[in-house]
mmCIF file with all atom_site columns, C-alpha atoms in Angstrom:
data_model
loop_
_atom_site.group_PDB
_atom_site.id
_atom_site.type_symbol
_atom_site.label_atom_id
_atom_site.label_alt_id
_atom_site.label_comp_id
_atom_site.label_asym_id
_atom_site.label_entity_id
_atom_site.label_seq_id
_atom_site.pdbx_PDB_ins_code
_atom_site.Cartn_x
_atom_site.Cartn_y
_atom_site.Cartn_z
_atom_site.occupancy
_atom_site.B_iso_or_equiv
_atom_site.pdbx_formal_charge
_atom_site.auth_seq_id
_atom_site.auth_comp_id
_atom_site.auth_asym_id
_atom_site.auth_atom_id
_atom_site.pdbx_PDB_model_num
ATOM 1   C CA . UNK A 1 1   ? -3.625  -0.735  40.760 1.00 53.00 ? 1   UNK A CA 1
ATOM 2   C CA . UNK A 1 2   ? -7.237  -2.159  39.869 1.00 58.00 ? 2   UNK A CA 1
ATOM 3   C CA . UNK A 1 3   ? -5.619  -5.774  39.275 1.00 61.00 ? 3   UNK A CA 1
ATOM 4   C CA . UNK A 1 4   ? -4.428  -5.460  43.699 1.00 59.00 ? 4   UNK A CA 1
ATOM 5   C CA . UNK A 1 5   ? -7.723  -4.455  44.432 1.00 56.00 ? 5   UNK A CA 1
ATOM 6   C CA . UNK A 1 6   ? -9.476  -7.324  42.375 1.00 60.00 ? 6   UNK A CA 1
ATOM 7   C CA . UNK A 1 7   ? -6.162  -9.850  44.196 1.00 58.00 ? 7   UNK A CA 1
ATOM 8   C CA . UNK A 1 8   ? -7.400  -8.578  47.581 1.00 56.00 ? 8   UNK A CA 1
ATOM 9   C CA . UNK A 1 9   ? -11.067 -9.455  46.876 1.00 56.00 ? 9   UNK A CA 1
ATOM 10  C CA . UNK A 1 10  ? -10.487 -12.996 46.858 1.00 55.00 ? 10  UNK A CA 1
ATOM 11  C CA . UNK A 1 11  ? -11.286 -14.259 50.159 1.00 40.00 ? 11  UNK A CA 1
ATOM 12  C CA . UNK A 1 12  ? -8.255  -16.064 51.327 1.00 53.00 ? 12  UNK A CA 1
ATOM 13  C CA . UNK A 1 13  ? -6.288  -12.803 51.493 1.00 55.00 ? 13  UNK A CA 1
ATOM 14  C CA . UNK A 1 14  ? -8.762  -10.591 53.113 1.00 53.00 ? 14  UNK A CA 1
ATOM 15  C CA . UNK A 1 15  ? -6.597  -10.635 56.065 1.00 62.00 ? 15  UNK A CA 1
ATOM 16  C CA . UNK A 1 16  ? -3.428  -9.943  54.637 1.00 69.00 ? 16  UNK A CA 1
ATOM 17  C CA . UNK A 1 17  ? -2.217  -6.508  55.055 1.00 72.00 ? 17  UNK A CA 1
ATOM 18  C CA . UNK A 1 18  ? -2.724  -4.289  51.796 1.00 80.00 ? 18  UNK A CA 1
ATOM 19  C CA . UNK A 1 19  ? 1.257   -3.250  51.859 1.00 81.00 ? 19  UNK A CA 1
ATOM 20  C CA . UNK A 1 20  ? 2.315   -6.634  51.830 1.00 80.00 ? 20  UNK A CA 1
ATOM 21  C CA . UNK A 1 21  ? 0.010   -7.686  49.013 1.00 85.00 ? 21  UNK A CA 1
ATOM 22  C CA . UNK A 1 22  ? 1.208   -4.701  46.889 1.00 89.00 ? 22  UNK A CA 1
ATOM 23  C CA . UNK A 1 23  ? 5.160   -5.792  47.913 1.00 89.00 ? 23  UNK A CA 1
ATOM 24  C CA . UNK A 1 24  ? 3.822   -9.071  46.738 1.00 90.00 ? 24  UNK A CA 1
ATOM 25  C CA . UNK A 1 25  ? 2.003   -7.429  43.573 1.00 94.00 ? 25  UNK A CA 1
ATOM 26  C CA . UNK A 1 26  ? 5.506   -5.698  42.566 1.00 95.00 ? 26  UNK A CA 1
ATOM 27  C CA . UNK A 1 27  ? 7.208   -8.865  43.277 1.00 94.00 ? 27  UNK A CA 1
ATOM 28  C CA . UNK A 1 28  ? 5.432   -10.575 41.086 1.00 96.00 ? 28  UNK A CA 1
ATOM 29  C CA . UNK A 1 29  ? 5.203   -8.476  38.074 1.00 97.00 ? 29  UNK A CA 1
ATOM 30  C CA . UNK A 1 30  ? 8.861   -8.716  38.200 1.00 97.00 ? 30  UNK A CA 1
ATOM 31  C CA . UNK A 1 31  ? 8.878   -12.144 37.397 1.00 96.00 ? 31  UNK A CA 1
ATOM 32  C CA . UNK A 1 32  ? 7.147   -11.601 34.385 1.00 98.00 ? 32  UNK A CA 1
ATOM 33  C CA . UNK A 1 33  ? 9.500   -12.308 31.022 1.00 97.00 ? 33  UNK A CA 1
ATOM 34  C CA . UNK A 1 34  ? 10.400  -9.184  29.838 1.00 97.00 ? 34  UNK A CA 1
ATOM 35  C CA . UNK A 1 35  ? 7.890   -9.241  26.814 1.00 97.00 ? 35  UNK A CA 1
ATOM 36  C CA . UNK A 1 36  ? 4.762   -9.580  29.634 1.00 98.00 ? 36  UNK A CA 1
ATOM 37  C CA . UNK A 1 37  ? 5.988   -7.126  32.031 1.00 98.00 ? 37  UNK A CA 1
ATOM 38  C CA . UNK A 1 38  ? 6.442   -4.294  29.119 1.00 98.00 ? 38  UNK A CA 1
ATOM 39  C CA . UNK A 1 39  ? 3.206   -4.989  27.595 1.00 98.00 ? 39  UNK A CA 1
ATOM 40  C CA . UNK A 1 40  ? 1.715   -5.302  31.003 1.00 98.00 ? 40  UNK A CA 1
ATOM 41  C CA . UNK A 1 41  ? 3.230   -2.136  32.943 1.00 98.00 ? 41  UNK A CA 1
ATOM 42  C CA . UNK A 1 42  ? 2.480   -0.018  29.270 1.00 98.00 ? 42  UNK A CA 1
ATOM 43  C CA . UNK A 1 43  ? -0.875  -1.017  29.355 1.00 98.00 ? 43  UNK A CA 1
ATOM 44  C CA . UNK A 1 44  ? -1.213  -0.570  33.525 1.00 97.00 ? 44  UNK A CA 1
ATOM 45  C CA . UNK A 1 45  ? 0.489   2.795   32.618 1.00 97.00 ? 45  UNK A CA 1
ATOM 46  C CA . UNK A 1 46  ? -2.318  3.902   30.494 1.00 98.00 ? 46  UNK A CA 1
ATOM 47  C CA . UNK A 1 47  ? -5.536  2.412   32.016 1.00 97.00 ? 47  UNK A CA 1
ATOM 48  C CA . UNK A 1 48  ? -3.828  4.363   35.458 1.00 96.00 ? 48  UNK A CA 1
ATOM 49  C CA . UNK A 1 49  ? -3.627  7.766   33.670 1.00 97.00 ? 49  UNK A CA 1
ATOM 50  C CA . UNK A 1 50  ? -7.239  7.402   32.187 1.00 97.00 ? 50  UNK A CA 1
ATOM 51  C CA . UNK A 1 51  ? -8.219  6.851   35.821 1.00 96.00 ? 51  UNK A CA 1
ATOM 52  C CA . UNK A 1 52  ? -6.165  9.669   36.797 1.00 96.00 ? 52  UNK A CA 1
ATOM 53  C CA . UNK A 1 53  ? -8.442  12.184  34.271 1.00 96.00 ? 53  UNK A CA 1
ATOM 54  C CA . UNK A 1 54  ? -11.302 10.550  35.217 1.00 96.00 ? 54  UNK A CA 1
ATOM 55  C CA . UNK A 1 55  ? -13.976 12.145  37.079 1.00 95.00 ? 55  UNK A CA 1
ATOM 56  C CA . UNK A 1 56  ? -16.479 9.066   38.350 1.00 96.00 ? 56  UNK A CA 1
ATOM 57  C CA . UNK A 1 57  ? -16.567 5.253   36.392 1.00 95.00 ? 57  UNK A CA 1
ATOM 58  C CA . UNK A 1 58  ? -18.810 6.566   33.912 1.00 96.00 ? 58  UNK A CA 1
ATOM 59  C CA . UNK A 1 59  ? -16.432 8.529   32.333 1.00 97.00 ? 59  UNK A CA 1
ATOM 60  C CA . UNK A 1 60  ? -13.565 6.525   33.121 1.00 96.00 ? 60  UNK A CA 1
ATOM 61  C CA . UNK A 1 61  ? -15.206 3.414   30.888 1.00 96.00 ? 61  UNK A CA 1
ATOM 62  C CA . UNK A 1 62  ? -15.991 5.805   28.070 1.00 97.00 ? 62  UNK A CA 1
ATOM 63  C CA . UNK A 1 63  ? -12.197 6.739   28.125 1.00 97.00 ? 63  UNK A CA 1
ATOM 64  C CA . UNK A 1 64  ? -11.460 3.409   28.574 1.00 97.00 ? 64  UNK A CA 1
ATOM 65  C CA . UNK A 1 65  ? -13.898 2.977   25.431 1.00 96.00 ? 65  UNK A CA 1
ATOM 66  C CA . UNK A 1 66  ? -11.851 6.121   22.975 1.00 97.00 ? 66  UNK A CA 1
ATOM 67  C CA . UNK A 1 67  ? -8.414  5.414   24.279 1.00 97.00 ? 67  UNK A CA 1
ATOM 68  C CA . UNK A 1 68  ? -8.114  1.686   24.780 1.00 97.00 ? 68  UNK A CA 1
ATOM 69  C CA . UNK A 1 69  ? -4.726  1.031   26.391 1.00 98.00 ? 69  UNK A CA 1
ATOM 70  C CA . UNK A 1 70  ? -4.989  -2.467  24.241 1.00 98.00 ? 70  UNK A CA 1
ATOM 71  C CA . UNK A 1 71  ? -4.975  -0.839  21.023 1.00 98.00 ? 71  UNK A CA 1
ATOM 72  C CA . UNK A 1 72  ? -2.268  1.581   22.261 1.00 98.00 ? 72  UNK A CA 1
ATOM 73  C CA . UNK A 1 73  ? -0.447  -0.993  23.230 1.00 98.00 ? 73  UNK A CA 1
ATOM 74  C CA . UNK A 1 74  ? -0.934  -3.367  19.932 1.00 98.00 ? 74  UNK A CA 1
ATOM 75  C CA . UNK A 1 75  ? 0.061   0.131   18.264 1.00 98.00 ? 75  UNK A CA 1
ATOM 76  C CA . UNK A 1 76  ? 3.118   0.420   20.468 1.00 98.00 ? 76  UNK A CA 1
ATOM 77  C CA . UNK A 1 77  ? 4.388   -3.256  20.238 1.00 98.00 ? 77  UNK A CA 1
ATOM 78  C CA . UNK A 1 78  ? 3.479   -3.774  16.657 1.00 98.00 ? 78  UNK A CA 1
ATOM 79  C CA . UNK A 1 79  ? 1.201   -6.953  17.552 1.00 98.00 ? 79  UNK A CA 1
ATOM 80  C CA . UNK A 1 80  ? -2.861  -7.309  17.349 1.00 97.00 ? 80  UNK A CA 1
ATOM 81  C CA . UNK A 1 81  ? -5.580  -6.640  20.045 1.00 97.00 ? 81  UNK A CA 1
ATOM 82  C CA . UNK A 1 82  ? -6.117  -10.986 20.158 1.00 98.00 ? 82  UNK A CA 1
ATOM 83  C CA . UNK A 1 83  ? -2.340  -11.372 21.271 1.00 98.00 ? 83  UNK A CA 1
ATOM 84  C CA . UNK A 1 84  ? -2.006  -8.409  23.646 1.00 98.00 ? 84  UNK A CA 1
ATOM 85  C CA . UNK A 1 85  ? -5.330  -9.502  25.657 1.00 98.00 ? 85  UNK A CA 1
ATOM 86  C CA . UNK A 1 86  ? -3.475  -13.512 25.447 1.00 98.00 ? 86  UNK A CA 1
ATOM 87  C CA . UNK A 1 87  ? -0.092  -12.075 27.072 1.00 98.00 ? 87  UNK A CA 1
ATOM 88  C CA . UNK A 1 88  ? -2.581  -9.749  29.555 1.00 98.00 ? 88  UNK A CA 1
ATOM 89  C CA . UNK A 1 89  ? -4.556  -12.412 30.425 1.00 97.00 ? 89  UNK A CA 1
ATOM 90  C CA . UNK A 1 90  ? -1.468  -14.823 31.017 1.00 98.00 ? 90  UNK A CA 1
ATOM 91  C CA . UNK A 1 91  ? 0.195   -11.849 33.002 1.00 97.00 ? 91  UNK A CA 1
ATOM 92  C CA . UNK A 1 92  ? -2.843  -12.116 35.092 1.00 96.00 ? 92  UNK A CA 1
ATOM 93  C CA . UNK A 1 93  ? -2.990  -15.387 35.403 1.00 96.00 ? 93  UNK A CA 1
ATOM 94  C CA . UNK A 1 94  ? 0.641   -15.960 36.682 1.00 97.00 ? 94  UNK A CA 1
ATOM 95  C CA . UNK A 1 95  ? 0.718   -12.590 38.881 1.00 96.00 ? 95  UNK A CA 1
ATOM 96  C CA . UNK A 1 96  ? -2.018  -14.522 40.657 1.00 94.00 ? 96  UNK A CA 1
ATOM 97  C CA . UNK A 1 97  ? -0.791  -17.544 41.007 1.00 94.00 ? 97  UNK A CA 1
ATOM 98  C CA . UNK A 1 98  ? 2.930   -16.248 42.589 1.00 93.00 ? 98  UNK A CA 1
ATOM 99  C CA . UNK A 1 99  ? 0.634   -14.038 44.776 1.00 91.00 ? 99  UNK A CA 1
ATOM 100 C CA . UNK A 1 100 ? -1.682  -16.718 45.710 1.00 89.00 ? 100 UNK A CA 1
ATOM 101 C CA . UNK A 1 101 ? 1.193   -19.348 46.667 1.00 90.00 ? 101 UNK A CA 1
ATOM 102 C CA . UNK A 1 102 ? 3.378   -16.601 48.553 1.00 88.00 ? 102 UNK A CA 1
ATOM 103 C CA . UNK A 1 103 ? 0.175   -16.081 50.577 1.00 83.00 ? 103 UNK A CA 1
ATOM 104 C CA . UNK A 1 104 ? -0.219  -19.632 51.194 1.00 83.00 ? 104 UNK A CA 1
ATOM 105 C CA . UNK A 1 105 ? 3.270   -20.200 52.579 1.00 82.00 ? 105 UNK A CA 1
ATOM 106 C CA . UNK A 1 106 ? 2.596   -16.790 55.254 1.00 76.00 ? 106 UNK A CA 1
ATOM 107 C CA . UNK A 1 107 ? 2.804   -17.531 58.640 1.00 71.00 ? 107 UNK A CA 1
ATOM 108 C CA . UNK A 1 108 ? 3.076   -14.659 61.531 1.00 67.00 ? 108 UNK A CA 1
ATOM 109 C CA . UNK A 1 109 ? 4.945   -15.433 65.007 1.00 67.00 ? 109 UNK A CA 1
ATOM 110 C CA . UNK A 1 110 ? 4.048   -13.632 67.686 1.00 62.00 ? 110 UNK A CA 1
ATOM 111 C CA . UNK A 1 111 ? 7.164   -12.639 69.403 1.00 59.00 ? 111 UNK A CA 1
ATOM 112 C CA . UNK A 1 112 ? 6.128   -10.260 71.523 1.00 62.00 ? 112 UNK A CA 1
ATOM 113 C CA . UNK A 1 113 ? 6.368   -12.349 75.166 1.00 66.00 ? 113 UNK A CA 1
ATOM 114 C CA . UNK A 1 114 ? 10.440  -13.009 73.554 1.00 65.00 ? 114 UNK A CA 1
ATOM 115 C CA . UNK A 1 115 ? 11.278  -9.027  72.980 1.00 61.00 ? 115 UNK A CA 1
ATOM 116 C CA . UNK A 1 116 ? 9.235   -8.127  76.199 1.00 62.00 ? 116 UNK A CA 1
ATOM 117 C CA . UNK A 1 117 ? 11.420  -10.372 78.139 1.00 66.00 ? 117 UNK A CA 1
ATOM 118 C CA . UNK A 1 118 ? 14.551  -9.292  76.720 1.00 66.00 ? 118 UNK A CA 1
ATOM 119 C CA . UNK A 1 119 ? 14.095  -5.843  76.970 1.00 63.00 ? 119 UNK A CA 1
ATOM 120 C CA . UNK A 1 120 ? 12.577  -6.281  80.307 1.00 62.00 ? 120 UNK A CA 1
ATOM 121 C CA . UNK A 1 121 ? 9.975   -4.184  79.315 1.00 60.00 ? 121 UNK A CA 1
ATOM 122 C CA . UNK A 1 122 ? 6.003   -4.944  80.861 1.00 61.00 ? 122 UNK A CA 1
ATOM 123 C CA . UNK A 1 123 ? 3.817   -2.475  78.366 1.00 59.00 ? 123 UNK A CA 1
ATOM 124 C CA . UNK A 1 124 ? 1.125   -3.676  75.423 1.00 58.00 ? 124 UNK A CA 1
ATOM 125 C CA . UNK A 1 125 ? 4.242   -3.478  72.565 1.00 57.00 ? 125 UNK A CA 1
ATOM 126 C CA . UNK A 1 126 ? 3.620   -6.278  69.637 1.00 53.00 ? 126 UNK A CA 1
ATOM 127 C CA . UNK A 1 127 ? 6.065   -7.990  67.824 1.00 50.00 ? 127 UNK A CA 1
ATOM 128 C CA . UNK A 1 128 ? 5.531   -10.038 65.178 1.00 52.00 ? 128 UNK A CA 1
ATOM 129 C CA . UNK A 1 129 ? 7.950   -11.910 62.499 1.00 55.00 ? 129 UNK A CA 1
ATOM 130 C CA . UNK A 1 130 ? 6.729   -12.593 58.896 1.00 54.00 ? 130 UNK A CA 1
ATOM 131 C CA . UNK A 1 131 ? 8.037   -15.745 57.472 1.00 55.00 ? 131 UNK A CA 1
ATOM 132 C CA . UNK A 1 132 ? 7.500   -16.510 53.963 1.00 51.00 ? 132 UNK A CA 1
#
């Protein structure tokens, strides 16, 4: 959840509406390989549960600190800390980019005159069509 929040921070997609970058978020992590998406979603897992138990930031980076979801996850994949923060970092990296271009190719129609006049209808109603 912290890696949306840092996405939605970059200034290109303040105005993008926060369910549609986490539909683009999930989207994306999908196209992971298989080996980045475990590693990833473990490690998402466990930073998400130490947040969970957490009662401020203080506390959460000192759990952060005992329980290091990298070295549970170099544990739980049999690999070392230096190759699970490469394949994070590359998850990162790529989650980004799909998120970045699919937010690039956005465009919103406002169809809202078109349904009015259909439905004969004369109140404030918007309708818009997302096209990606």
């Amino acid at each position: 959840m912290k890696h949306i929040m840092e996405i939605m921070k970059v200034s290109s997609m303040k105005s993008i509406n926060p369910i549609l970058i986490k539909f683009l978020y999930r989207s994306a992590v999908s196209k992971l390989s298989d080996q980045k998406r475990e590693i990833y979603q473990f490690i998402e897992s466990k930073e998400n549960q130490l947040e969970e138990i957490s009662f401020n930031e203080m506390q959460f980076i000192q759990l952060m600190s005992e329980r290091s979801p990298y070295k549970a996850a170099a544990d739980h994949f049999s690999l070392d800390i230096t190759s699970i923060k490469e394949v994070m970092d590359e998850a990162h990296a790529e989650i980004d980019q799909v998120i970045k271009e699919r937010c690039n190719r956005i465009k919103w129609i406002d169809y809202s005159d078109t349904m009015r006049n259909k439905q004969g209808r004369k109140d404030n109603q918007w309708s818009f069509i997302f096209v990606s």
